[in-house]
Short mmCIF file of C-alpha atoms in Angstrom, two decimals:
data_model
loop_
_atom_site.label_atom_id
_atom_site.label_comp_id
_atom_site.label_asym_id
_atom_site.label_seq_id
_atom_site.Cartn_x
_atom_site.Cartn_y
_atom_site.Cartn_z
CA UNK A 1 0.00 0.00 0.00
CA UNK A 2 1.17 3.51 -0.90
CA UNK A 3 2.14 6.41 0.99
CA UNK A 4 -0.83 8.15 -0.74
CA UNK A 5 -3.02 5.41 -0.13
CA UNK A 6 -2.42 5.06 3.51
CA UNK A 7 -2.89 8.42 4.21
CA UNK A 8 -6.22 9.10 2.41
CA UNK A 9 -7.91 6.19 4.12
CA UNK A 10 -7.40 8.33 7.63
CA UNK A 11 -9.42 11.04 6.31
CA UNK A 12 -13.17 10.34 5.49
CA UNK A 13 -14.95 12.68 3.06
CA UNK A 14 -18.48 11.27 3.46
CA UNK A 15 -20.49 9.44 5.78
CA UNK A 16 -23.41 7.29 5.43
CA UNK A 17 -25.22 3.95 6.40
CA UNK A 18 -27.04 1.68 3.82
CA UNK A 19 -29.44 -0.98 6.53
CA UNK A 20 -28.00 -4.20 4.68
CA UNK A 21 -30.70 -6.18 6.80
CA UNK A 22 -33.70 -5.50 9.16
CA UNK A 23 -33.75 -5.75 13.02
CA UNK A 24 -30.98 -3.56 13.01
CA UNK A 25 -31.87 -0.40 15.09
CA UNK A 26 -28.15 1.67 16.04
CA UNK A 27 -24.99 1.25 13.98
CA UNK A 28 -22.27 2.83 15.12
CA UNK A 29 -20.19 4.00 11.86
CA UNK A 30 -16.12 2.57 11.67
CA UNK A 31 -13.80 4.91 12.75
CA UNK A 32 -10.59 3.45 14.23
CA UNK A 33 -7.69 5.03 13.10
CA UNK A 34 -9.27 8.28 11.04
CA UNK A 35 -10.80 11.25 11.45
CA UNK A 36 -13.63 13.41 9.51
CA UNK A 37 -12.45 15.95 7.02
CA UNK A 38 -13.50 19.40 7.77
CA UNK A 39 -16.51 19.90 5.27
CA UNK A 40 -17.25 16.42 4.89
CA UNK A 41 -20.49 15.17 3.53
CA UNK A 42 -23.02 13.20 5.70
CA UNK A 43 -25.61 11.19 4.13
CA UNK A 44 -28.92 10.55 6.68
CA UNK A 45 -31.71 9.00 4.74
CA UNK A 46 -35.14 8.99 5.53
CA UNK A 47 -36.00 6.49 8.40
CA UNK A 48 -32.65 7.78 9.53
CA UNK A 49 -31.22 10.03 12.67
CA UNK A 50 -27.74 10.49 12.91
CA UNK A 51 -26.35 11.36 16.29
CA UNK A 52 -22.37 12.88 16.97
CA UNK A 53 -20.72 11.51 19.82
CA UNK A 54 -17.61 13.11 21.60
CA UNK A 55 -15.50 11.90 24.27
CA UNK A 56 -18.79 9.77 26.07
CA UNK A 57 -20.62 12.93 25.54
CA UNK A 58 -23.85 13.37 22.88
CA UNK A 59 -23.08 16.31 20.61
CA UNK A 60 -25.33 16.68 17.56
CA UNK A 61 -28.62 14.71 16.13
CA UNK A 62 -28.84 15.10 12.28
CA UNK A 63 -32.15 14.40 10.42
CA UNK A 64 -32.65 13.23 6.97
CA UNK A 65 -30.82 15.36 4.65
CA UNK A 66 -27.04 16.15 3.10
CA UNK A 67 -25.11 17.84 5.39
CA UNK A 68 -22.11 19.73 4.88
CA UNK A 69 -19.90 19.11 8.76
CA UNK A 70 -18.52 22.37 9.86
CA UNK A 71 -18.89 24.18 13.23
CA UNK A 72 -22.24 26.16 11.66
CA UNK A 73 -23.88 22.61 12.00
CA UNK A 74 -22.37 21.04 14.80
CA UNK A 75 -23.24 23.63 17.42
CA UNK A 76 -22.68 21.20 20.28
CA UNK A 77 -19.55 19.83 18.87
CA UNK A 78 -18.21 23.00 18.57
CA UNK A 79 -18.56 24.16 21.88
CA UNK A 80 -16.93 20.88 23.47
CA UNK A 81 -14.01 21.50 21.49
CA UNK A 82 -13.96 24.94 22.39
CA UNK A 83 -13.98 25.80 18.34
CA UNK A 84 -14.20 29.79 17.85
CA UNK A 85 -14.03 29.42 14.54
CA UNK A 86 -14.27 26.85 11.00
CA UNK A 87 -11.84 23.98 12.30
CA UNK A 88 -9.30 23.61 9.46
CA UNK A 89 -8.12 20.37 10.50
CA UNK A 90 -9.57 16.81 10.75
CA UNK A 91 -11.36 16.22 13.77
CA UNK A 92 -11.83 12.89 15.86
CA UNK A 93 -15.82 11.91 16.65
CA UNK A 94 -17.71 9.15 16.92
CA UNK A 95 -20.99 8.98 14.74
CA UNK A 96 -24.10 6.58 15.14
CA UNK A 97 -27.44 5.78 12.77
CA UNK A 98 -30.23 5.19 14.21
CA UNK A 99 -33.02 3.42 12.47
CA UNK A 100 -36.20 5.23 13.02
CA UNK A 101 -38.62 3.10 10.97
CA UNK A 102 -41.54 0.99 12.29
CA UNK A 103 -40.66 -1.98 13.83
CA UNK A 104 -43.62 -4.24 12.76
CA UNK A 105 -44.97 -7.48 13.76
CA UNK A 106 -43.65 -7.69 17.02
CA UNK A 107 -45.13 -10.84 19.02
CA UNK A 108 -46.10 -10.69 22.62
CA UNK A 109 -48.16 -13.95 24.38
CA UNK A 110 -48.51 -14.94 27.58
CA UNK A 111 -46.42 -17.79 28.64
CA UNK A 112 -48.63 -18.76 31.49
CA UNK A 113 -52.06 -17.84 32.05
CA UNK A 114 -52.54 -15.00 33.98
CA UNK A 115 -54.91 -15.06 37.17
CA UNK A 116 -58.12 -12.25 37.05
CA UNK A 117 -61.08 -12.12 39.26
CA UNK A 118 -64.33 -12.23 36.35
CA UNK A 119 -67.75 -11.04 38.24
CA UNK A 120 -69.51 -14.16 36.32
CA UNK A 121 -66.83 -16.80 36.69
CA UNK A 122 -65.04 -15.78 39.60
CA UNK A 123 -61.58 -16.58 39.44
CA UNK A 124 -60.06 -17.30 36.32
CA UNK A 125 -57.22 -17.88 34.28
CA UNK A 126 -56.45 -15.96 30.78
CA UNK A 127 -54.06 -16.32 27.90
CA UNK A 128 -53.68 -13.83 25.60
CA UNK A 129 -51.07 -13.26 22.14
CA UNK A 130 -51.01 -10.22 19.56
CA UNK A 131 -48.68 -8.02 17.99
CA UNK A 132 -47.61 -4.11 18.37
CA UNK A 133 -44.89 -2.39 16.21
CA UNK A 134 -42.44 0.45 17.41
CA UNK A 135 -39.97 3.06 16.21
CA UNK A 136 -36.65 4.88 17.65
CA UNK A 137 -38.00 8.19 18.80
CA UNK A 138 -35.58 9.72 20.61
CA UNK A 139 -31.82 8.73 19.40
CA UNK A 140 -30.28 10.34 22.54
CA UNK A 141 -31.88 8.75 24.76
CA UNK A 142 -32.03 4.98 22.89
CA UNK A 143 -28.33 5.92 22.88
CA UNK A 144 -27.90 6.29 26.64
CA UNK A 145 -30.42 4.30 27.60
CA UNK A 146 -30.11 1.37 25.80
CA UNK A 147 -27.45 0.49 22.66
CA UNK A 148 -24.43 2.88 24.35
CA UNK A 149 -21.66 2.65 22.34
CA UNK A 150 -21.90 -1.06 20.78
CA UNK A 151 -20.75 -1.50 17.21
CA UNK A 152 -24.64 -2.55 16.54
CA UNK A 153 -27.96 -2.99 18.43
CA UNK A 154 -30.94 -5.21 17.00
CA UNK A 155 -34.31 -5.20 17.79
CA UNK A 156 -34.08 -8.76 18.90
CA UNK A 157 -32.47 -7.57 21.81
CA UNK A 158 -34.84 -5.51 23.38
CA UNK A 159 -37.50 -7.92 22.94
CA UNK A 160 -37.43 -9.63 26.36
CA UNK A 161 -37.60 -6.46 27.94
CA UNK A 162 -40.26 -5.28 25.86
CA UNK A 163 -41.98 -8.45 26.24
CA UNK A 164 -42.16 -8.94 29.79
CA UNK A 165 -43.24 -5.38 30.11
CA UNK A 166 -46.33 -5.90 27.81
CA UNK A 167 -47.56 -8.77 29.59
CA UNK A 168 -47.07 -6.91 33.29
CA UNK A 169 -49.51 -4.14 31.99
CA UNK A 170 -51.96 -6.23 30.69
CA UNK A 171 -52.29 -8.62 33.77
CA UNK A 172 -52.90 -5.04 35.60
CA UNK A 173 -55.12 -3.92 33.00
CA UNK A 174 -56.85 -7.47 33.30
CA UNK A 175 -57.36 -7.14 36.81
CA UNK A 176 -58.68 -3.87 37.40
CA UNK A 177 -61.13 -4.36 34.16
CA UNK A 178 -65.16 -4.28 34.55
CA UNK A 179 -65.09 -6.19 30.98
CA UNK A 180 -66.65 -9.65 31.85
CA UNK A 181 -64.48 -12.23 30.18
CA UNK A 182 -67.66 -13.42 27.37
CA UNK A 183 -67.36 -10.01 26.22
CA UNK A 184 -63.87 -9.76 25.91
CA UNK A 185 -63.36 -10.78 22.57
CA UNK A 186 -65.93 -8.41 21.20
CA UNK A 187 -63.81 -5.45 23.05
CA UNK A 188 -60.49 -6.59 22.26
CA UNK A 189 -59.68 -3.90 20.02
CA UNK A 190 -60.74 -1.59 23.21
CA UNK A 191 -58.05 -3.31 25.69
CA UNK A 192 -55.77 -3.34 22.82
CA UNK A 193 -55.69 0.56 22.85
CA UNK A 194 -55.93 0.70 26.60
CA UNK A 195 -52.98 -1.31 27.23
CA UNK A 196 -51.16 1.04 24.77
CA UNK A 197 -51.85 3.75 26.87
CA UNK A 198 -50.42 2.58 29.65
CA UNK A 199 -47.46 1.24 28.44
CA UNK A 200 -46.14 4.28 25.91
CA UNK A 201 -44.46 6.05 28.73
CA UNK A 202 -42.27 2.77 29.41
CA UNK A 203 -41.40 2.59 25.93
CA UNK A 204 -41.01 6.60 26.00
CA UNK A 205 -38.52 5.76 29.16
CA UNK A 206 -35.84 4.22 26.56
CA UNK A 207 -36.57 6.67 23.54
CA UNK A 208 -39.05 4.20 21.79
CA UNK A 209 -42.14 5.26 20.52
CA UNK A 210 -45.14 2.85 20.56
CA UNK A 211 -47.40 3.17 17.52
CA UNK A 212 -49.48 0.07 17.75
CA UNK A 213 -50.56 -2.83 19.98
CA UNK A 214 -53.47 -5.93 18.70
CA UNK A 215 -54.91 -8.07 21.17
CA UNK A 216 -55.16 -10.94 18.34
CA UNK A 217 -56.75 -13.38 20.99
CA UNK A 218 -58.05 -13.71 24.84
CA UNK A 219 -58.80 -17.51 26.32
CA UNK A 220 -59.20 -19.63 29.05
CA UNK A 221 -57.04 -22.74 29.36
CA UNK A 222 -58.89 -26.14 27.71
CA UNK A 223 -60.08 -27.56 31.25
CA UNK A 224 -61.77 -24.16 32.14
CA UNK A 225 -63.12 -23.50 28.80
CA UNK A 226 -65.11 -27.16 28.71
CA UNK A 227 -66.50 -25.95 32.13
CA UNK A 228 -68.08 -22.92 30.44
CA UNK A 229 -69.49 -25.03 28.04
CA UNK A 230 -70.71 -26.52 30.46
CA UNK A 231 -72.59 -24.22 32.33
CA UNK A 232 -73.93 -22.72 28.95
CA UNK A 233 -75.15 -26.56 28.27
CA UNK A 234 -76.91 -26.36 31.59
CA UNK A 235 -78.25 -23.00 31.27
CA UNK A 236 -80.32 -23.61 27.82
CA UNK A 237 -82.54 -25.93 30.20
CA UNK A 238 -84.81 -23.02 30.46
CA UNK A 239 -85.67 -24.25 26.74
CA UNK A 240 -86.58 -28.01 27.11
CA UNK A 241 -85.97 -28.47 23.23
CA UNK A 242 -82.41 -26.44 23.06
CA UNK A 243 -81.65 -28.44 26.17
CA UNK A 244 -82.73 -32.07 24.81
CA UNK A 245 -80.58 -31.16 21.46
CA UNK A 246 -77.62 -30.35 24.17
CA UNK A 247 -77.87 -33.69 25.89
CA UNK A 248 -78.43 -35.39 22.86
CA UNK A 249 -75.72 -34.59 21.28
CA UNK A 250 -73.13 -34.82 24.13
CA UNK A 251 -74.42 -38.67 24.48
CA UNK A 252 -73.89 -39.18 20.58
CA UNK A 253 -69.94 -37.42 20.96
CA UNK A 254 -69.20 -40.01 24.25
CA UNK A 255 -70.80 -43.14 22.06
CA UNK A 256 -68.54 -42.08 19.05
CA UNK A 257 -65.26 -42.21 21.70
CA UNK A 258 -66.36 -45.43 23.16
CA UNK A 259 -67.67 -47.69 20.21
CA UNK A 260 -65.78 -50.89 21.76
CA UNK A 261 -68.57 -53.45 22.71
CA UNK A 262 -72.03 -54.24 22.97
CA UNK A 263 -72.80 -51.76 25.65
CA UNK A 264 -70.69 -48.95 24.13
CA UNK A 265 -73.03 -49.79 20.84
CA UNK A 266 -76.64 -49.79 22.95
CA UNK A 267 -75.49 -46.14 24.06
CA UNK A 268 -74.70 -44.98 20.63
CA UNK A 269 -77.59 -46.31 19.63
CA UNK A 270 -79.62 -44.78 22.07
CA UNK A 271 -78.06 -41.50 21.75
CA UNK A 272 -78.80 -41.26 18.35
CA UNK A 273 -82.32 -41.95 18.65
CA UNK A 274 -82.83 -39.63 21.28
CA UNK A 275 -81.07 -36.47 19.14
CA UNK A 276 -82.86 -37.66 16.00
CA UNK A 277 -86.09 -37.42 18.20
CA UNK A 278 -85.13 -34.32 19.66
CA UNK A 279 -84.06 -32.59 16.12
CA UNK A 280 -87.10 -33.72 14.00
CA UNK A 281 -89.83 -32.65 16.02
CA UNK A 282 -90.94 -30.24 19.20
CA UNK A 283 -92.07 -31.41 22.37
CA UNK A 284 -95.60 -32.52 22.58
CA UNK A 285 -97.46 -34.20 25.00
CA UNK A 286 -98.12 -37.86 24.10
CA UNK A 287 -100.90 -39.32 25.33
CA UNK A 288 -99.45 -43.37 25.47
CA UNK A 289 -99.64 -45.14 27.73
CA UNK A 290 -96.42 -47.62 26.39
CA UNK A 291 -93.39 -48.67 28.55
CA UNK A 292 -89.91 -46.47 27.58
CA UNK A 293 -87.77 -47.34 25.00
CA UNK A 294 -84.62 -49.67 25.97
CA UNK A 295 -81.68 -50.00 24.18
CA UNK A 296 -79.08 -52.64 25.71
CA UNK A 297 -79.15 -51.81 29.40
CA UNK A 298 -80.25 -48.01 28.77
CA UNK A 299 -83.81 -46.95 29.13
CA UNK A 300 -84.86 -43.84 27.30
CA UNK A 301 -87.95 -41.74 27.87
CA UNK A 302 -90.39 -41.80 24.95
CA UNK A 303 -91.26 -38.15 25.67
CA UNK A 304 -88.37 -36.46 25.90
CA UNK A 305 -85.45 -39.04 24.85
CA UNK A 306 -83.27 -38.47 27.93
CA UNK A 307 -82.12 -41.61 29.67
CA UNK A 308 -83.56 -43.49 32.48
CA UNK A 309 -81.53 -44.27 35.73
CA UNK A 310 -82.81 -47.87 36.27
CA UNK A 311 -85.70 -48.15 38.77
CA UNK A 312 -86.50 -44.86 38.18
CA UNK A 313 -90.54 -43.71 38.24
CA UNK A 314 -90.69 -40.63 36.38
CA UNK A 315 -88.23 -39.61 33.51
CA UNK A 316 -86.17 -36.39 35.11
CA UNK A 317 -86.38 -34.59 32.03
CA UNK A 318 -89.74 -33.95 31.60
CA UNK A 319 -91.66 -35.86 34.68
CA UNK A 320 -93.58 -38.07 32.57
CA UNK A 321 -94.36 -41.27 34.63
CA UNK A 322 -92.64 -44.38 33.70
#
């Protein structure tokens, strides 16, 4: 390498940072070993902040633009140097690009359900997952805050800390809500933007800026949800009909799961008889006097089609006298 060589590679003329892939949010630019030339060019595109650091201290922020670095545009810089007038000579500075675009489809879930008092269920346990998106805000505090001087900072590294602070503001949100959890999910978009509330002034507290958040789904864990079912199943008996479909069709899904022998085939049987009773026709009063139907070891009512426990009198469905 020449003489010539060697020395302009101390000197740089321009400045700028193409993002060669995304995640990346602070890059700080190479400078070991040389210096900026007095009216260099710097190069911030848009979706980029460019921030002058000098001795550990934060000079200047550039926006988007060409800039032309003397001492009329680096104020700050200036005055740490004590610089009364144009610097003629190469100066020594750190400089650092911050990404400022959105940082989209960012995934936060709950890893465990989370524990809420509900004023129909009680106590009960939620999961939730979405998305929310983000953008560098403020470079000098992201700077000091968060990335310091590191030759790069991705997004992947911020998201544990963005993560666990999502889900602590929307177990407190959770809590303190008045929403009853079966009309959650027609309000999610409402707790979506109320949880973003609360949490923009912790992303505010490292220079982020928090532009969306999507509650994509709330739910109970499997074991509670069948309970609600449940107690939905149970509260259609106000409906004899709905009720009788209900039951019917329960008996028809445990005959399907046990189809091994004779007595798991009498129940399927039955079952089916009893929905296909229930489904073709309304209740009406029958005036028969004939004994109820049996299938295998299962007696069924004729009147309403819900079983018999043996040695019973009356059917307790409907009360009709056996």
């Amino acid at each position: 390498m020449s003489l010539k060589q060697f020395l302009a590679k101390q000197f740089i003329d321009v400045i700028q940072w193409n993002e060669q892939e995304d995640g990346m949010l602070a890059y700080r630019y190479p400078m070991q070993d040389m210096e900026i030339q007095n009216g260099g060019q710097l190069t911030v595109r848009e979706s980029q902040v460019a921030l002058f650091v000098n001795e550990g201290k934060v000079a200047d922020v550039f926006s988007p633009g060409l800039h032309t670095l003397t001492t009329r545009n680096l104020p700050v810089l200036t005055d740490l140097m004590n610089w009364d007038k144009d610097f003629e000579s190469p100066f020594k500075s750190d400089v650092y690009f911050f990404s400022t675009r959105l940082q989209i489809d960012q995934k936060w879930g709950t890893a465990t359900p989370i524990t809420i008092r509900d004023k129909e269920f009680g106590a009960v346990r939620l999961r939730g997952y979405g998305i929310y998106s983000y953008r560098i805000s403020d470079p000098r505090t992201f700077f000091t805050q968060v990335s310091g001087t590191r030759d790069a900072f991705y997004a992947s590294q911020l998201d544990g800390q963005l993560h666990n602070t999502v889900v602590a503001r929307m177990t407190d949100i959770f809590a303190n809500s008045d929403v009853a959890y079966l009309d959650m999910a027609a309000k999610q978009s409402t707790l979506g933007a109320q949880i973003a509330e609360e949490m923009k002034p912790a992303f505010a507290a490292l220079g982020l800026e928090l532009t969306q958040f999507v509650v994509e789904s709330i739910s109970m864990p499997d074991d509670l949800q069948e309970i609600i079912d449940q107690r939905i199943g149970v509260g259609m008996a106000g409906d004899i009909g709905r009720y009788t479909q209900f039951e019917a069709a329960q008996a028809l899904e445990l005959a399907a799961a046990n189809t091994g022998g004779t007595a798991g085939m009498g129940v399927g049987i039955g079952a089916g008889a009893a929905m296909a009773q229930a489904m073709m026709s309304p209740i009406k009063p029958i005036a028969s006097t004939s004994a109820p139907a049996s299938v295998g070891a299962v007696r069924y009512c004729m009147e309403c089609g819900k079983a018999i426990p043996e040695g019973a009198k009356f059917c307790p469905g409907c009360g009709r006298a056996q």
